[in-house]
Coordinates of C-alpha atoms and ligand atoms in Angstrom, one line a residue:
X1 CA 41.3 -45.1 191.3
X2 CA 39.0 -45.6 188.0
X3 CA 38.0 -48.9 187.0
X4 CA 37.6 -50.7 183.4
X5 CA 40.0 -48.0 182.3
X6 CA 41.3 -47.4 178.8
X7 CA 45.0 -47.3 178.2
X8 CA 45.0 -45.8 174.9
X9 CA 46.8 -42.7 175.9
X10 CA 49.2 -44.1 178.3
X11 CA 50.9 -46.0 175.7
X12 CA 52.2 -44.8 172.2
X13 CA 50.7 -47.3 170.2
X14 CA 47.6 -46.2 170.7
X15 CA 46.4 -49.3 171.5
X16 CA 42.7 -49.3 173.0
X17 CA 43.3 -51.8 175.7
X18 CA 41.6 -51.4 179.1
X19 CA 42.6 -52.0 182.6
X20 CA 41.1 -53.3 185.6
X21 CA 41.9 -50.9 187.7
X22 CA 43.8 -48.1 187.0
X23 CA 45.8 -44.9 189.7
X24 CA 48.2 -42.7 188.8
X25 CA 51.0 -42.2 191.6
X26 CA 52.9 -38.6 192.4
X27 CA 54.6 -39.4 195.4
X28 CA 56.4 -42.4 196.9
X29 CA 53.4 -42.8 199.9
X30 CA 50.8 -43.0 197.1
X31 CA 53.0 -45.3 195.0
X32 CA 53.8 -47.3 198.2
X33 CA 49.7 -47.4 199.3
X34 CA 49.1 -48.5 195.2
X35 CA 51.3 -51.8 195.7
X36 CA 49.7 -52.6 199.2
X37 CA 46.3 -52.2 197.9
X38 CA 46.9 -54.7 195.3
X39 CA 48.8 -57.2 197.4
X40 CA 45.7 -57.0 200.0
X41 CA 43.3 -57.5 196.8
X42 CA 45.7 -60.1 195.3
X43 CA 46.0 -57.7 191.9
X44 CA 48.7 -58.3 189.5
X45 CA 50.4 -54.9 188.8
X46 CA 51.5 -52.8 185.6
X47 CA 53.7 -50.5 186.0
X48 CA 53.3 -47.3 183.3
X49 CA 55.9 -44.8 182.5
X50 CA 55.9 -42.8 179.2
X51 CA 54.5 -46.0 177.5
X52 CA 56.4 -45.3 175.0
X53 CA 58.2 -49.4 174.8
X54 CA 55.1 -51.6 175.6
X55 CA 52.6 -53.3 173.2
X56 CA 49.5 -54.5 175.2
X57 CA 48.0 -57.6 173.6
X58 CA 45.0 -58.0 176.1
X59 CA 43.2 -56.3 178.4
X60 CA 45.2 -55.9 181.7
X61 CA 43.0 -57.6 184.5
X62 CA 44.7 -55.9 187.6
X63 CA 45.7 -52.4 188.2
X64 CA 47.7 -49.9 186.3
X65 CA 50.0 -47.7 188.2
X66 CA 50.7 -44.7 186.0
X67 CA 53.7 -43.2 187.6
X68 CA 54.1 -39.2 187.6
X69 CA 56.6 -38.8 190.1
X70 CA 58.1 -35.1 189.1
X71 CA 60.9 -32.9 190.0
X72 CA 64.5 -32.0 189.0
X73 CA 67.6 -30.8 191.8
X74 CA 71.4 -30.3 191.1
X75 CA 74.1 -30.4 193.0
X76 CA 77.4 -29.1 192.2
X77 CA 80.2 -32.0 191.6
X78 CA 83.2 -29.5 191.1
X79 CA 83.9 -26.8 188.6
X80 CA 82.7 -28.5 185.5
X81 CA 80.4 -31.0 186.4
X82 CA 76.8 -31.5 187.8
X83 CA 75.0 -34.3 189.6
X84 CA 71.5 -33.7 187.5
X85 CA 68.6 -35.8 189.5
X86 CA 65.1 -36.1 187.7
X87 CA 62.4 -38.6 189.1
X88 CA 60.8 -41.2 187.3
X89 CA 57.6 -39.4 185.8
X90 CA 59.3 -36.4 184.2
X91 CA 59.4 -36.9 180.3
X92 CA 62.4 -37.5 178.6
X93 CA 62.9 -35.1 176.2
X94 CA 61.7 -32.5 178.3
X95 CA 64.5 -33.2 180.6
X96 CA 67.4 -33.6 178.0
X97 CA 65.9 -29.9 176.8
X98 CA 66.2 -28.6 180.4
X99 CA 69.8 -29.7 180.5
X100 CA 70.3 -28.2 177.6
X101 CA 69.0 -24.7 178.5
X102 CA 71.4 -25.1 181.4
X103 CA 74.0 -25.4 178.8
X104 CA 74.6 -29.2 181.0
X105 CA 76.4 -31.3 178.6
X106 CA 75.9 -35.3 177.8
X107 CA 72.5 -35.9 176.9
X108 CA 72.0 -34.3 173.3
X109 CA 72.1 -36.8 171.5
X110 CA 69.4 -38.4 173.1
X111 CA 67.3 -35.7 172.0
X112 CA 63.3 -36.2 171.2
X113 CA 63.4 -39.8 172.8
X114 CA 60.0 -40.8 173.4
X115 CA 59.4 -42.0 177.2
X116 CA 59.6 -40.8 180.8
X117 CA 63.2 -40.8 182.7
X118 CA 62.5 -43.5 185.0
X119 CA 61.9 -45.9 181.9
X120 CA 65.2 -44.9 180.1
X121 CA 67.8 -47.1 182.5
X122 CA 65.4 -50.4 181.4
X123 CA 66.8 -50.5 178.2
X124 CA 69.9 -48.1 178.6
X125 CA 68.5 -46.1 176.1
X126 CA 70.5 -44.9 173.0
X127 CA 70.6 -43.2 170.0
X128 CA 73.0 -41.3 168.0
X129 CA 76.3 -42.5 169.4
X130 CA 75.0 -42.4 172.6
X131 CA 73.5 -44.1 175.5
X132 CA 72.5 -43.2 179.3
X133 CA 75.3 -45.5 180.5
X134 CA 77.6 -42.8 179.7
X135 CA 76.3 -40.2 181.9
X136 CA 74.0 -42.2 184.4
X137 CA 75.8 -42.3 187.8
X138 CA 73.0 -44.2 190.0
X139 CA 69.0 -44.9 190.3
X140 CA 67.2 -44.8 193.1
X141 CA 64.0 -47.8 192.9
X142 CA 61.7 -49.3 195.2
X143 CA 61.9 -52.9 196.1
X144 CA 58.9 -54.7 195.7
X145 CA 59.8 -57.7 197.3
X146 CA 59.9 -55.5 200.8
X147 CA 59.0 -51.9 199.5
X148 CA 62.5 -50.7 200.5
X149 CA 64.6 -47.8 198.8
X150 CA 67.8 -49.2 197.4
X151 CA 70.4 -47.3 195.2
X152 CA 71.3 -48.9 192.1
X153 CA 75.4 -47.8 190.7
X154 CA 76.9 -47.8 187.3
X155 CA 78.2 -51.0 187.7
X156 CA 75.0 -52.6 189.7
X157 CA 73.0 -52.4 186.3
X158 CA 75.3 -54.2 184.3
X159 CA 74.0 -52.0 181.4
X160 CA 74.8 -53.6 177.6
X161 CA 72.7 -52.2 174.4
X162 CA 69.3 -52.5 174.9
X163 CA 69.8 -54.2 178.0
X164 CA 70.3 -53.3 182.1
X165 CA 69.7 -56.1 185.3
X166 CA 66.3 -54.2 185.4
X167 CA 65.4 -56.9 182.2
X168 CA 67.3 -59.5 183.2
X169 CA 67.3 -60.5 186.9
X170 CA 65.5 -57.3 188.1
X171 CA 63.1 -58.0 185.8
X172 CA 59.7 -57.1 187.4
X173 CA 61.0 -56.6 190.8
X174 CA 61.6 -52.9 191.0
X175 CA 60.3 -49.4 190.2
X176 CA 62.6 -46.6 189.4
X177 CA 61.9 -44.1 191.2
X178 CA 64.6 -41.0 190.0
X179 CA 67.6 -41.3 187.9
X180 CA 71.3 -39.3 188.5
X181 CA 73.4 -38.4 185.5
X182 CA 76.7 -36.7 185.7
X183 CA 76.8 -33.9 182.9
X184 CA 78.9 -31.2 182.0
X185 CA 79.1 -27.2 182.7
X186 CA 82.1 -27.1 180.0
X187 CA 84.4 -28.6 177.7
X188 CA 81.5 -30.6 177.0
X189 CA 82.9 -34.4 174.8
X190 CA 80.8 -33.5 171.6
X191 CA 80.3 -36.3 169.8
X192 CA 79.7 -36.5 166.4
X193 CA 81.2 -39.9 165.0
X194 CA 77.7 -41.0 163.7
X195 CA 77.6 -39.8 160.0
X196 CA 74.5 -38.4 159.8
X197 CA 75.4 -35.9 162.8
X198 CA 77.9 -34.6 160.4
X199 CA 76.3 -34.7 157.1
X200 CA 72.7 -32.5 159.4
X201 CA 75.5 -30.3 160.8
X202 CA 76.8 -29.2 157.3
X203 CA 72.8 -29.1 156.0
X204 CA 71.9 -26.7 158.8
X205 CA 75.0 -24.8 157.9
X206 CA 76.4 -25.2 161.5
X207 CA 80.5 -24.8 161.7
X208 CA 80.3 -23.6 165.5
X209 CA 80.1 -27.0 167.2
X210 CA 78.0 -26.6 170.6
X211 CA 75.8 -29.4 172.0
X212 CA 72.7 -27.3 171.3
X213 CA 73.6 -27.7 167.7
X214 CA 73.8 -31.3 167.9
X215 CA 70.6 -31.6 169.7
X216 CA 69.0 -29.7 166.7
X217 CA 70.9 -31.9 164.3
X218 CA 69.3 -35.1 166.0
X219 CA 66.2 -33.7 166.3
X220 CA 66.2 -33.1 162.3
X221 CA 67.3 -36.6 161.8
X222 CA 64.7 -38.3 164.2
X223 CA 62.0 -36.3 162.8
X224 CA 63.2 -37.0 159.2
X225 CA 62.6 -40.6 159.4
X226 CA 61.0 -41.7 162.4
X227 CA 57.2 -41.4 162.9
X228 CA 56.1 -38.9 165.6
X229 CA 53.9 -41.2 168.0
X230 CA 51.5 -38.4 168.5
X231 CA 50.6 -39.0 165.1
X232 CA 50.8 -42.1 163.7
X233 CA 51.2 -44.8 167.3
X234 CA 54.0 -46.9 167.2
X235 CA 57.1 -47.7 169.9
X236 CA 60.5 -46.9 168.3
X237 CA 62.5 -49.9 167.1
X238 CA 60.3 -52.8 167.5
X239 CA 63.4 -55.1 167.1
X240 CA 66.6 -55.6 168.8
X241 CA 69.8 -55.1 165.6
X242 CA 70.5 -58.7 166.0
X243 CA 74.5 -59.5 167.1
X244 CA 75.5 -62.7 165.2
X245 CA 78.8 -64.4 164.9
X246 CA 81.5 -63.1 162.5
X247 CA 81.4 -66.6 160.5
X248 CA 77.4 -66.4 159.9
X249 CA 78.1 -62.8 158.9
X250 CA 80.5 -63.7 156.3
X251 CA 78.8 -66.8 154.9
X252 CA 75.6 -64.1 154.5
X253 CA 78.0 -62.1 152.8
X254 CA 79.0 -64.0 150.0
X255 CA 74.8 -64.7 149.6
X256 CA 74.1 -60.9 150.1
X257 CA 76.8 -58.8 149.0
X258 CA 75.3 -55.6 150.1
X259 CA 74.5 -56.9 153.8
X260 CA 75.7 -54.6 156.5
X261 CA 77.4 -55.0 159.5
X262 CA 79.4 -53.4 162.3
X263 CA 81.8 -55.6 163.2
X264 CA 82.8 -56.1 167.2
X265 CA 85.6 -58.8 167.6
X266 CA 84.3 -61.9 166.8
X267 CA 80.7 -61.0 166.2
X268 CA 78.7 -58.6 163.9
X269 CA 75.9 -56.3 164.7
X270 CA 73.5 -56.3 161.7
X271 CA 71.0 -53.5 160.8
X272 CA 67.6 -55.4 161.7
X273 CA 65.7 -52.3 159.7
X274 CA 67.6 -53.6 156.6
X275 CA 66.8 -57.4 156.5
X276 CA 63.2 -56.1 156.8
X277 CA 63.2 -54.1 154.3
X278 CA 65.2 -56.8 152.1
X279 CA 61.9 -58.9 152.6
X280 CA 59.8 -56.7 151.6
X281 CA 58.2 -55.4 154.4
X282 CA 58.9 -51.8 154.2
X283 CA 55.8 -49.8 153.9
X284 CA 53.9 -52.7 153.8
X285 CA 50.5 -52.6 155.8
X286 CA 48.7 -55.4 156.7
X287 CA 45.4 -54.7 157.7
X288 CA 45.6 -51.7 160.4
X289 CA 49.1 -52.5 160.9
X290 CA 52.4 -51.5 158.5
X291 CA 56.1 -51.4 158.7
X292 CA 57.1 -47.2 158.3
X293 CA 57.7 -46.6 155.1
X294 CA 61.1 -44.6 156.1
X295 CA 62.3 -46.8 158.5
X296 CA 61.6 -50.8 158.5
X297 CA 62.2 -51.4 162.1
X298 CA 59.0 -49.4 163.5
X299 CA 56.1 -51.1 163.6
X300 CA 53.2 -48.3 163.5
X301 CA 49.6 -48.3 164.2
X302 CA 48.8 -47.0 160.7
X303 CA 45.0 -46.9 161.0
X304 CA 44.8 -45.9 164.8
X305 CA 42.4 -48.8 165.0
X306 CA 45.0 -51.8 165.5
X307 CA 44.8 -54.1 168.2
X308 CA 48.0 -55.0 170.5
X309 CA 47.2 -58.6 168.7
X310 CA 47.6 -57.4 165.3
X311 CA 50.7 -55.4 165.5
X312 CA 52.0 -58.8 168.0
X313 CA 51.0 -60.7 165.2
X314 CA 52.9 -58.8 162.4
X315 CA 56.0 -58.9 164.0
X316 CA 55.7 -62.6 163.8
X317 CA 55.0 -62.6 160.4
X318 CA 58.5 -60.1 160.2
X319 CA 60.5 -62.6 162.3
X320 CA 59.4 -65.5 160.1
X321 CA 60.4 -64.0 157.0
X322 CA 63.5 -62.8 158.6
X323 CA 64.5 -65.7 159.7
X324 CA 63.5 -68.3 156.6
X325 CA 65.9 -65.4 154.1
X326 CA 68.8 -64.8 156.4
X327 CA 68.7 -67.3 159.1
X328 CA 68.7 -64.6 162.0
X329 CA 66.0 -64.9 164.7
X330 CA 65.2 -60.7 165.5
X331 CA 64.4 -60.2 169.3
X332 CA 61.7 -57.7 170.1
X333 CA 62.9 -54.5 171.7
X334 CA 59.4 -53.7 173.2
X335 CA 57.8 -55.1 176.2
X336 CA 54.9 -57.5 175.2
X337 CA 52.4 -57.4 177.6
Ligands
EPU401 N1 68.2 -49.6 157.2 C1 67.7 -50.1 156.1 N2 66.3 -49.9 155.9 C2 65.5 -49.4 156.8 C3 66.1 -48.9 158.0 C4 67.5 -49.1 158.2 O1 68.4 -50.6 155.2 O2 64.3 -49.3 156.6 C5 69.7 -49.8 157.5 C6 70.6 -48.8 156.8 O3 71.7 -49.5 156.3 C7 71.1 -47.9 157.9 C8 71.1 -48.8 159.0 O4 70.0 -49.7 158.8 O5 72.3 -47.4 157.6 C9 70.9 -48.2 160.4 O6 69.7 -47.4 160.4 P1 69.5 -46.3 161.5 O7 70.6 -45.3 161.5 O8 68.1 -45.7 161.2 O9 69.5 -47.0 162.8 P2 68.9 -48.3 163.4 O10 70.0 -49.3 163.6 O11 67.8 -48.8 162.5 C10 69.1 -47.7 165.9 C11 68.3 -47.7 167.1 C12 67.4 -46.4 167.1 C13 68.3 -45.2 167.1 C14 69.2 -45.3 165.8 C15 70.2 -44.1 165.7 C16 68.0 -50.0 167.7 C17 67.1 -51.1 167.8 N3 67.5 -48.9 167.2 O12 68.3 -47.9 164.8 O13 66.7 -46.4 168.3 O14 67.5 -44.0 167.0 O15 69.9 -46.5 165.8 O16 71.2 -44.3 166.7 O17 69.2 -50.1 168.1 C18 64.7 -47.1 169.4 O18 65.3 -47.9 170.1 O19 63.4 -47.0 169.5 C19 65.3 -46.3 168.3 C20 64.6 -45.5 167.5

């Protein structure tokens, strides 16, 4: 265990905030001795996967768990499909790539997602017309309120976008410790619906459709526009797209003729990266802190010198403006700690 330790590279920010007490946990006995030791030391807890969703304000006076929990097993479903298991620690990416080398279908468009595989059922995490939901088949976690093993189903985690019972009325009471995902040996379900899949396959040159060519094609996309956190720190999307009723969306419309929307029933789902950029934010830095110039919704660490504050406080200054222009109050997507 080290003490007064410095989180910057646990979280992709890059935010220089220091920990109490930090440990990083392979196995489920270590993980398990972590939480007693700070129950007998009355130590409040953070839990650190790829650190790839969390913005820390202020030093974190208890202990850090880092947890590295690795491994991947298969087990054979029936001719065409495979149970993939991968614990908590292993990295995402790494994981969709393995699958992928398997020729294991399900997960490419979830290519080059920052974080760890036991952070990416928090937020059923999605990009590119797709999200885990769609492949996940059950989590195992650890129950802090009696450090028991539970296994968590499809339906248990009431998964929505953005959104799973581990950030509603989980929230903060269990660790996942490995993730399941059904995927496929053949006939894989390519999908392609989102437009820029299409328009990176045609680039590329690409007229033999295989799920190794729309991994590529994402890839190409992500890395077009979205900052690579290695380089310049930031978390993603720092916002939630906002869901607002179909009547606010069309009095916005006849005010904002361009706005736009993706209508589901009665409400619309409205692109928070382009009410930012409609007040001005894009590219903007304020002090060490800016909105990416290619893509409004990512907050990044421009400097490398900001403080958890600073990018909290931007975002305020984002939800204000937001909100006095167009009325709609944008949720942040990452965890403020
Ligand atoms: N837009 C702008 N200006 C900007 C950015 C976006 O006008 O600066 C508008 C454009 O109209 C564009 C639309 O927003 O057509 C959508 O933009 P984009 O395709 O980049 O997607 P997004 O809605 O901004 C979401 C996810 C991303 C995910 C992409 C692709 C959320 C909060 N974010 O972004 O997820 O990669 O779709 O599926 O849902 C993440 O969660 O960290 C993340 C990167």
């Amino acid at each position: 265990m080290q003490e007064n330790f410095s989180l910057k590279p646990y979280n992709t920010f890059g935010v220089d905030a220091k920990a109490k007490y930090f440990i990083e946990v392979q196995t489920l006995e270590h993980l398990k001795d972590a939480i007693n030791y700070s129950k007998d030391h009355h130590l409040q807890v953070l839990f650190l996967g790829g650190g790839s969703n969390i913005l820390l304000t202020k030093d974190f006076d208890g202990l850090a768990i880092k947890l590295s929990l690795k491994g991947i097993s298969e087990q054979d479903l029936n001719e065409n499909e495979v149970l993939v298991t991968a614990k908590a620690g292993e990295n995402w990416h790494e994981f969709v790539m393995y699958s992928l080398e398997k020729n294991y279908g399900g997960l490419e468009n979830l290519s080059l997602i920052p974080g760890n595989v036991g952070t990416s059922p928090m937020q059923n995490i999605g990009a590119y017309g797709a999200e885990i939901k769609d492949t996940f088949v059950s989590c195992t976690v650890l129950d802090l309120e009696n450090l028991e093993v539970k296994t968590f189903n499809l339906e248990d985690c009431h998964f929505g976008y953005r959104d799973s019972i581990f950030k509603q009325e989980g929230k903060g009471r269990y660790v996942i410790l490995e993730v399941s995902f059904k995927l496929t040996r053949k006939d894989h379900h390519i999908k392609t619906e989102y437009g820029a899949i299409k328009t990176e396959l045609e680039n590329l040159g690409i007229t033999h459709l295989t799920i190794q060519n729309v991994s590529k094609a994402v890839i190409n996309i992500r890395q077009s526009k979205l900052p690579d956190p290695k380089i310049m720190g930031n978390a993603g999307s720092f916002f939630k797209n906002p869901t607002i009723p179909l009547t606010q969306f069309e009095d916005l419309k006849l005010k904002f003729e361009n706005i736009p929307g993706y209508p589901n029933g009665d409400v619309v789902k409205v692109p928070a990266g382009w009410l930012i950029e409609q007040c001005g934010w894009k590219g903007k830095q304020i002090g060490n802190t800016a909105s990416h110039q290619l893509q409004a919704l990512v907050i990044v660490n421009a400097t490398g010198n900001a403080t958890g504050k600073e990018i909290f406080d931007f975002s305020t200054e984002i939800i204000h403006s937001v909100k006095e222009k167009f009325g709609i109050e944008l949720e942040r997507e990452v965890n403020i700690i």
